[in-house]
Amino acid sequence: MDPRGVQHETSAAKMVRAAQYVRMSTEHQKYSTENQAEAIAAYAARRGFEIVRTYEDAGKSGLRMDGRAGLQKLIADVRSGSTDFNAILVYDVSRWGRFQDSDESAYYEFICREAGLAVHYCAEQFENDGSLSATVIKSMKRAMAGEYSRELSAKVFAGQCRLITLGYRQGGPAGYGLRRQLIDEHGAPKGLLERGEQKSLQTDRVVLTPGPPEEVEVVRRLYRLFVLQQRSEAEIAAQLNADGLRTDLGHPWTRATVHQVLTNEKYIGNNIYNRRSFKLKAKRVTNTPDMWVRKDGAFEGIVDADFFDAAQRIIQARSARFSDEELLARLSQLLESKGFLSGLIIDEGDEMPSTSVYRKRFGSLLRAYQLVGYSPSRDFRYIETNRALRAMHPDVVASVVEGLHAAGGHADVDENGLLKINAEFSASIIIARCLETPAGGLRWKLRLDQGLRPNLTIAVRMEPGNTEIRDYYLLPWIEYGADPSLRLAPDNGLLLDTFRFDNLEAFYDLARRTELAAA
């Protein structure tokens, strides 16, 4: 036998099986997962590790565990004892996470170490060997990783506030009767942005501008009906629907959508920001008016200021005339007639004050529910969740169209939301709500559209809580079209999970155009 062969076999036998974890956050593009994997591979070659498993979170923030399916799967595998490796390789401390509580980062590493799996930070200048110096440096690095996110959040917020006071729009759809106007750094118009489109140059800015004249007239008519004719929001919604009009999302008008138009200052040209906060992935909060950042007269208004002020006086007087006892009595009556309560039920109830009134008067809707003896059942949470997912659907469609264009493809979207891609095949997008079973399991129910019959259905599975996307299923009609309803678990076997993807790159590859050399 060749002695060199014996030496090679001996060397291979000493290789330690390892898993690598890589993460790329949206604000840290230079830390691509490929660059991390390359550095980890070099570290593994030097130290005698064989990488047998990869856990990846691409485009995921490190602030929280939520939404990081890769790290969640790694920790779950470690806890279950089903790992086939003896070490975990990570690029650096910040890739493990930028947790605001450094103890959380240490907790997940402790779980791995308790299972006999050492975590190696391949790009750090210290050995993660449990020594005093390594422990001190690692703790400092964890604190610095969290502090970086806090500082970045503060800087971004300050920059956004400055742009607001200069009159520029910061995110969100324009709304009915308005459009987003793209302007260059000198303020010269460059064109209108369609829904889902984003500016391509960092120096460009977005302002609001009046939309089509017919939409502007509908908004003004809505104010006249409310102020001059004293029509309620529900009556106005019924009139608009009877006239065949739809909202900017193509949906029928409701009491809530009419109320939103009546109370939003953008219709008189004011730019307002920070009404709600969701900083550092913490709990979403509604801020008091003294915390709002505003620029009055930032845009060309489409409603006369006097009309807007009159509408606010009517709305305030309508809610002010109710005492706390009367507000709770109306809420009790609504509970008795409907059997349950939700924000949607309240906002759509005839002669009911809006949810904002209850939040302002009692601090939160939950507190108001408690005062009338109602404990929200998880069985009814789907109403609010479905409302949020319906609002999310157009943004998902727009994001997919944008991704197709970036890949060199083309997509047209019809009035039903069906995508016609490169004039070659069709795709439909559905969003699957995550359900938790009484036993703590997760389930998703997919309803394939039998009317549209798309060639491909993109099923977007949501994470628990239904605020973040978990993964995607690309389901061909020829395979699953005959079954209009599918129930999915976290793992569904090879036949179905063959169509599961962490992102839509595989779908974009289907639409990517490739130049062929002439024969």
XYZ file of C-alpha atoms in Angstrom:
519
model
C 0.000 0.000 0.000
C 1.199 3.495 -0.779
C 2.417 5.103 2.483
C 0.934 8.359 1.321
C -2.462 6.657 1.104
C -2.130 5.471 4.694
C -1.218 8.982 5.795
C -4.244 10.406 3.958
C -6.624 7.903 5.571
C -5.185 8.668 8.998
C -5.620 12.392 8.410
C -9.234 11.930 7.240
C -10.014 9.835 10.288
C -8.968 12.711 12.535
C -11.286 15.235 10.851
C -13.934 16.590 13.243
C -17.446 16.783 11.819
C -18.841 20.322 12.118
C -21.866 22.414 11.154
C -21.596 26.005 10.008
C -24.083 28.783 10.731
C -24.137 31.814 8.428
C -26.382 34.868 8.552
C -26.703 37.995 6.442
C -28.772 40.907 7.716
C -30.408 43.380 5.358
C -28.353 46.302 6.655
C -25.005 44.478 6.476
C -24.657 43.444 2.851
C -20.865 43.204 3.012
C -21.244 40.176 5.294
C -22.610 37.940 2.536
C -23.221 34.329 3.430
C -20.773 33.306 0.685
C -17.978 35.390 2.221
C -18.708 33.951 5.645
C -18.727 30.399 4.290
C -15.387 30.999 2.568
C -13.766 32.261 5.777
C -15.271 29.381 7.757
C -13.995 26.876 5.177
C -10.461 28.269 5.509
C -10.712 28.036 9.312
C -12.003 24.444 9.034
C -9.129 23.445 6.759
C -6.569 24.854 9.199
C -8.142 23.286 12.281
C -9.119 19.883 10.878
C -12.914 20.317 10.670
C -15.119 18.722 8.031
C -18.251 20.813 7.357
C -21.150 18.378 7.012
C -24.134 20.638 7.661
C -25.074 24.263 6.930
C -27.681 26.357 8.743
C -28.387 29.654 7.010
C -30.419 32.798 7.641
C -30.179 35.033 4.575
C -31.482 38.571 4.904
C -32.461 38.124 8.568
C -31.897 40.583 11.379
C -29.885 39.329 14.330
C -31.899 41.290 16.893
C -34.284 38.478 17.750
C -34.668 34.747 17.349
C -38.035 35.257 15.620
C -37.829 34.702 11.881
C -34.357 33.118 11.990
C -35.365 29.668 10.813
C -31.747 28.582 10.387
C -30.695 29.253 13.975
C -34.002 27.918 15.274
C -33.419 24.652 13.396
C -29.854 24.451 14.699
C -30.929 24.897 18.323
C -33.836 22.457 17.850
C -31.487 19.813 16.415
C -29.070 20.336 19.301
C -31.820 20.026 21.886
C -33.235 16.874 20.280
C -29.826 15.215 20.183
C -30.216 14.462 16.471
C -26.999 16.186 15.390
C -24.378 14.336 13.376
C -21.585 16.829 14.084
C -19.383 17.710 17.045
C -18.726 21.448 16.588
C -20.420 24.605 15.288
C -18.500 27.146 13.216
C -19.689 30.776 13.038
C -17.990 33.709 11.314
C -17.988 36.011 14.364
C -19.960 36.938 17.474
C -22.231 39.388 15.626
C -23.308 36.717 13.102
C -24.511 34.569 16.015
C -26.729 37.488 16.892
C -27.061 41.149 17.828
C -29.401 40.382 20.715
C -30.225 43.418 22.820
C -29.788 41.246 25.907
C -26.307 39.723 25.640
C -27.404 36.948 28.001
C -29.704 35.642 25.254
C -26.727 35.158 22.950
C -24.880 33.360 25.741
C -27.953 31.214 26.458
C -28.067 29.743 22.943
C -24.334 29.062 23.022
C -24.751 27.382 26.432
C -27.382 25.046 24.964
C -24.855 23.927 22.368
C -22.012 23.577 24.854
C -24.216 21.582 27.247
C -24.857 19.127 24.401
C -21.102 18.731 23.913
C -20.886 21.004 20.866
C -18.280 23.753 20.993
C -19.015 27.010 19.140
C -16.042 28.410 17.221
C -15.991 32.056 16.090
C -13.734 31.745 13.043
C -12.959 35.422 12.370
C -12.427 36.510 15.965
C -8.967 37.080 17.432
C -9.649 35.016 20.548
C -10.054 31.304 21.166
C -13.508 30.418 22.495
C -11.952 28.044 25.027
C -13.717 29.146 28.214
C -10.682 30.964 29.565
C -11.113 34.174 31.555
C -9.757 36.350 28.756
C -11.996 34.684 26.140
C -15.059 35.072 28.397
C -14.392 38.762 28.986
C -13.703 39.533 25.318
C -16.710 37.533 24.168
C -19.020 39.310 26.615
C -17.713 42.649 25.414
C -18.193 41.637 21.783
C -21.788 40.587 22.490
C -22.515 43.915 24.157
C -20.856 45.762 21.251
C -22.953 43.801 18.731
C -26.164 44.851 20.487
C -24.939 48.424 20.915
C -24.182 48.636 17.201
C -27.839 47.939 16.432
C -28.999 50.516 18.968
C -26.681 53.167 17.540
C -27.674 52.318 13.983
C -31.350 52.491 14.910
C -30.872 55.934 16.480
C -28.933 57.216 13.459
C -31.495 55.877 10.981
C -34.368 57.345 13.005
C -32.653 60.746 13.183
C -32.052 60.679 9.431
C -35.664 59.763 8.718
C -36.916 62.526 11.010
C -34.741 65.053 9.189
C -36.109 63.940 5.805
C -39.656 64.220 7.152
C -39.070 67.838 8.231
C -37.690 68.546 4.756
C -40.979 67.340 3.300
C -40.002 63.922 1.956
C -42.148 60.823 2.250
C -40.727 57.896 4.266
C -42.294 54.627 3.169
C -45.857 53.393 2.967
C -48.410 53.522 0.154
C -49.630 56.902 -1.054
C -53.299 56.201 -0.359
C -56.430 56.762 -2.409
C -56.338 60.009 -4.406
C -52.568 60.448 -4.006
C -49.465 59.203 -5.801
C -45.771 58.902 -4.921
C -43.662 61.297 -6.988
C -39.957 60.507 -7.446
C -37.693 63.567 -7.496
C -33.928 63.940 -7.864
C -31.532 65.618 -5.429
C -32.375 69.037 -6.924
C -36.132 68.538 -6.553
C -36.802 67.937 -10.253
C -39.619 65.394 -10.926
C -38.480 62.061 -12.379
C -41.775 60.189 -12.596
C -44.440 58.450 -10.549
C -43.734 55.281 -8.590
C -46.226 52.467 -8.985
C -47.319 50.468 -5.970
C -44.412 48.304 -4.818
C -41.808 50.236 -6.808
C -38.864 51.736 -4.942
C -36.351 54.414 -5.777
C -33.127 53.106 -7.279
C -30.758 55.976 -6.411
C -29.897 56.881 -2.825
C -29.957 60.590 -3.655
C -33.515 60.442 -5.011
C -36.441 61.350 -2.787
C -40.190 60.698 -2.736
C -42.994 63.205 -2.190
C -46.753 62.888 -2.405
C -48.645 64.470 -5.260
C -52.338 64.551 -6.261
C -53.498 61.453 -8.097
C -55.883 61.178 -11.046
C -58.547 63.934 -11.060
C -61.361 61.410 -10.725
C -59.841 60.011 -7.502
C -59.203 63.494 -6.125
C -62.857 64.356 -6.755
C -63.988 61.197 -4.916
C -61.959 62.247 -1.839
C -63.419 65.763 -1.910
C -66.903 64.361 -2.391
C -66.336 62.060 0.585
C -65.535 65.089 2.771
C -68.593 66.977 1.497
C -70.857 64.049 2.319
C -69.429 63.836 5.823
C -69.210 67.550 6.697
C -72.070 69.151 4.766
C -74.599 66.339 4.558
C -73.709 64.806 7.940
C -73.515 61.314 6.453
C -71.853 58.616 8.551
C -68.783 56.697 7.405
C -70.889 53.570 6.851
C -73.384 55.495 4.710
C -70.580 57.048 2.656
C -68.967 53.624 2.116
C -72.288 52.200 0.938
C -72.734 55.111 -1.494
C -69.229 54.738 -2.958
C -69.702 51.002 -3.396
C -73.075 51.569 -5.038
C -71.326 53.855 -7.517
C -68.942 51.039 -8.425
C -65.901 52.681 -6.803
C -63.080 50.746 -5.135
C -60.230 51.711 -2.807
C -56.618 52.057 -3.962
C -56.179 48.351 -3.153
C -59.134 47.407 -5.318
C -61.296 46.486 -2.325
C -64.837 47.669 -1.512
C -65.094 50.725 0.715
C -65.830 50.104 4.393
C -66.568 52.284 7.396
C -62.920 51.925 8.457
C -61.416 52.919 5.086
C -63.644 55.982 4.871
C -62.659 56.942 8.431
C -58.979 56.618 7.511
C -59.371 59.096 4.637
C -61.230 61.495 6.932
C -58.539 61.498 9.610
C -55.220 61.377 7.708
C -53.463 64.745 7.472
C -51.684 63.814 4.264
C -54.849 64.867 2.425
C -54.178 68.474 3.444
C -50.482 68.150 2.612
C -49.013 67.475 6.058
C -46.153 65.015 6.464
C -46.328 63.036 9.732
C -43.991 60.340 11.015
C -43.469 58.237 14.165
C -47.111 57.753 14.998
C -46.163 54.152 15.723
C -42.801 52.694 16.728
C -41.270 49.260 16.206
C -37.657 49.919 17.110
C -35.138 47.104 17.453
C -37.840 44.526 16.770
C -39.377 45.314 20.145
C -43.093 45.599 20.875
C -44.988 47.830 18.459
C -46.331 50.886 20.278
C -48.628 53.765 19.390
C -47.013 57.099 20.233
C -48.749 60.155 21.633
C -49.025 63.214 19.342
C -46.214 65.020 21.156
C -43.822 62.333 19.859
C -44.891 62.697 16.231
C -42.482 64.261 13.735
C -44.313 66.544 11.329
C -43.936 68.989 8.497
C -47.064 70.984 7.750
C -47.656 71.957 4.133
C -45.056 69.498 2.823
C -47.191 68.425 -0.150
C -49.939 69.836 -2.295
C -53.137 69.025 -0.425
C -56.232 67.764 -2.226
C -58.696 68.682 0.548
C -59.349 72.190 1.829
C -57.957 72.637 5.349
C -61.269 74.049 6.586
C -63.091 70.912 5.456
C -60.500 68.711 7.163
C -60.716 70.680 10.429
C -64.503 70.502 10.337
C -64.344 66.725 9.878
C -62.025 66.397 12.897
C -64.361 68.495 15.039
C -67.277 66.246 14.109
C -65.326 63.087 14.896
C -63.997 64.461 18.205
C -67.399 65.727 19.270
C -68.929 62.375 18.400
C -66.530 60.535 20.695
C -66.335 63.242 23.376
C -70.042 63.138 24.018
C -69.725 59.591 25.353
C -68.707 59.035 28.930
C -66.532 56.074 29.829
C -69.636 54.222 30.995
C -71.425 54.861 27.693
C -68.425 53.699 25.659
C -68.296 50.473 27.648
C -72.049 50.029 27.352
C -71.843 50.239 23.559
C -68.965 47.762 23.621
C -71.026 45.379 25.767
C -73.967 45.650 23.348
C -71.665 44.893 20.429
C -70.238 41.889 22.281
C -73.731 40.608 23.010
C -74.824 40.911 19.367
C -71.637 39.498 17.775
C -70.491 37.045 20.418
C -66.889 38.278 20.287
C -64.896 41.473 19.755
C -62.048 42.628 17.543
C -60.713 45.886 16.158
C -62.326 45.143 12.799
C -65.723 44.425 14.376
C -65.591 47.702 16.333
C -64.502 49.848 13.375
C -67.186 48.374 11.142
C -69.977 48.614 13.736
C -72.732 51.118 13.022
C -72.817 54.022 15.496
C -69.747 52.623 17.247
C -66.840 54.904 18.228
C -63.630 53.901 16.479
C -60.985 51.697 18.053
C -58.740 54.750 18.395
C -61.291 56.262 20.800
C -61.193 53.150 22.988
C -57.395 53.058 22.935
C -57.164 56.717 23.869
C -59.784 56.521 26.620
C -58.742 53.207 28.213
C -55.108 52.848 27.194
C -55.615 49.808 24.961
C -58.326 47.693 23.393
C -57.403 44.813 25.671
C -58.106 46.962 28.725
C -61.498 47.944 27.304
C -62.253 44.255 26.658
C -61.403 43.423 30.261
C -63.726 46.144 31.558
C -66.707 44.565 29.739
C -65.737 41.085 30.899
C -64.423 39.809 27.584
C -61.256 37.735 27.257
C -60.207 37.433 23.617
C -60.171 33.804 22.599
C -57.417 32.555 20.343
C -60.197 31.154 18.155
C -61.052 34.685 17.007
C -57.554 36.033 16.442
C -57.757 34.900 12.829
C -60.021 37.856 12.031
C -57.323 40.413 12.823
C -54.625 38.178 11.366
C -56.465 37.656 8.094
C -57.036 41.381 7.821
C -53.299 42.012 8.204
C -52.410 39.261 5.721
C -54.866 40.644 3.164
C -53.194 44.031 3.505
C -49.801 42.335 3.144
C -50.694 40.475 -0.075
C -50.270 43.407 -2.533
C -46.840 44.157 -1.089
C -45.782 40.527 -1.514
C -46.988 40.566 -5.124
C -45.111 43.811 -5.757
C -41.962 42.356 -4.196
C -42.170 39.269 -6.419
C -42.660 41.407 -9.529
C -39.656 43.502 -8.522
C -37.566 40.352 -8.053
C -38.605 39.070 -11.479
C -37.593 42.343 -13.099
C -34.242 42.252 -11.299
C -33.684 38.762 -12.698
C -34.311 40.027 -16.217
C -37.847 38.685 -16.485
C -41.170 40.444 -16.931
C -44.508 40.039 -15.183
C -47.962 41.492 -15.763
C -50.495 41.409 -12.925
C -54.198 41.228 -13.763
C -57.082 42.444 -11.618
C -57.218 39.085 -9.785
C -53.563 39.264 -8.760
C -52.534 36.558 -11.267
C -49.003 37.025 -12.597
C -48.328 36.375 -16.285
C -44.574 35.876 -16.506
C -42.702 36.538 -19.758
C -46.012 35.837 -21.533
C -45.145 32.166 -21.003
C -46.653 30.902 -17.755
C -48.867 32.127 -14.928
C -48.362 32.186 -11.176
C -50.629 32.933 -8.241
C -49.513 34.018 -4.766
C -51.285 32.877 -1.619
C -50.328 33.610 1.992
C -50.769 30.749 4.464
C -51.541 31.721 8.048
C -49.647 29.789 10.738
C -51.951 27.954 13.155
C -50.926 26.532 16.510
C -52.608 23.294 17.558
C -53.678 22.720 21.187
C -50.669 20.409 21.511
C -48.307 23.184 20.435
C -47.730 21.991 16.883
C -47.754 24.223 13.806
C -50.052 23.829 10.809
C -50.679 25.740 7.563
C -53.744 25.342 5.354
C -53.315 26.163 1.672
C -56.284 26.858 -0.563
C -55.332 26.680 -4.242
C -57.408 28.922 -6.499
C -59.546 26.681 -8.665
C -60.845 29.623 -10.677
C -57.510 31.082 -11.772
C -55.820 27.701 -12.386
C -52.268 29.131 -12.402
C -49.411 27.040 -13.778
C -47.607 27.624 -10.483
C -48.822 28.608 -7.027
C -46.409 30.445 -4.738
C -47.494 29.556 -1.203
C -46.016 31.939 1.360
C -45.884 30.260 4.776
C -45.883 32.600 7.770
C -44.006 32.159 11.033
C -45.929 31.792 14.331
C -47.412 35.190 15.090
C -47.995 35.743 11.347
C -45.797 38.818 11.075
C -42.792 37.315 9.271
C -42.392 34.960 6.321
C -41.103 31.472 7.139
C -40.549 29.929 3.707
C -42.108 29.341 0.288
C -43.649 26.412 -1.583
C -43.647 26.487 -5.398
C -46.532 24.169 -6.220
C -47.120 23.224 -9.885
C -50.766 22.978 -10.875
C -50.166 19.701 -12.693
C -49.149 18.111 -9.367
C -51.510 19.715 -6.862
C -54.248 21.470 -8.822
C -56.692 18.622 -8.304
C -56.536 19.103 -4.522
C -57.849 22.601 -3.692
C -56.805 22.361 -0.047
C -53.503 21.212 1.456
C -52.575 20.985 5.118
C -48.904 21.422 5.882
C -46.848 20.634 8.960
C -43.307 21.893 9.655
C -42.004 18.802 7.797
C -44.110 17.156 5.083
C -42.041 14.396 3.559
C -39.822 14.333 0.514
C -42.568 14.464 -2.141
C -44.011 17.748 -0.894
C -40.947 19.365 0.658
C -39.154 19.017 -2.667
C -41.108 22.131 -3.574
C -40.099 24.035 -0.391
C -37.593 26.917 -0.590
C -36.197 29.393 1.933
C -36.410 32.210 -0.641
C -37.668 32.810 -4.176
C -34.342 32.649 -6.000
C -35.364 29.339 -7.611
C -38.566 30.966 -8.867
C -36.674 33.956 -10.233
C -34.361 31.551 -12.049
C -37.394 30.244 -13.940
C -37.982 33.731 -15.327
C -34.341 34.616 -15.923
C -33.630 35.287 -19.602
C -30.543 33.662 -21.064
C -28.897 34.775 -24.279
C -28.210 31.977 -26.741
C -25.492 32.156 -29.352
C -26.729 32.134 -32.930
C -26.219 28.831 -34.736
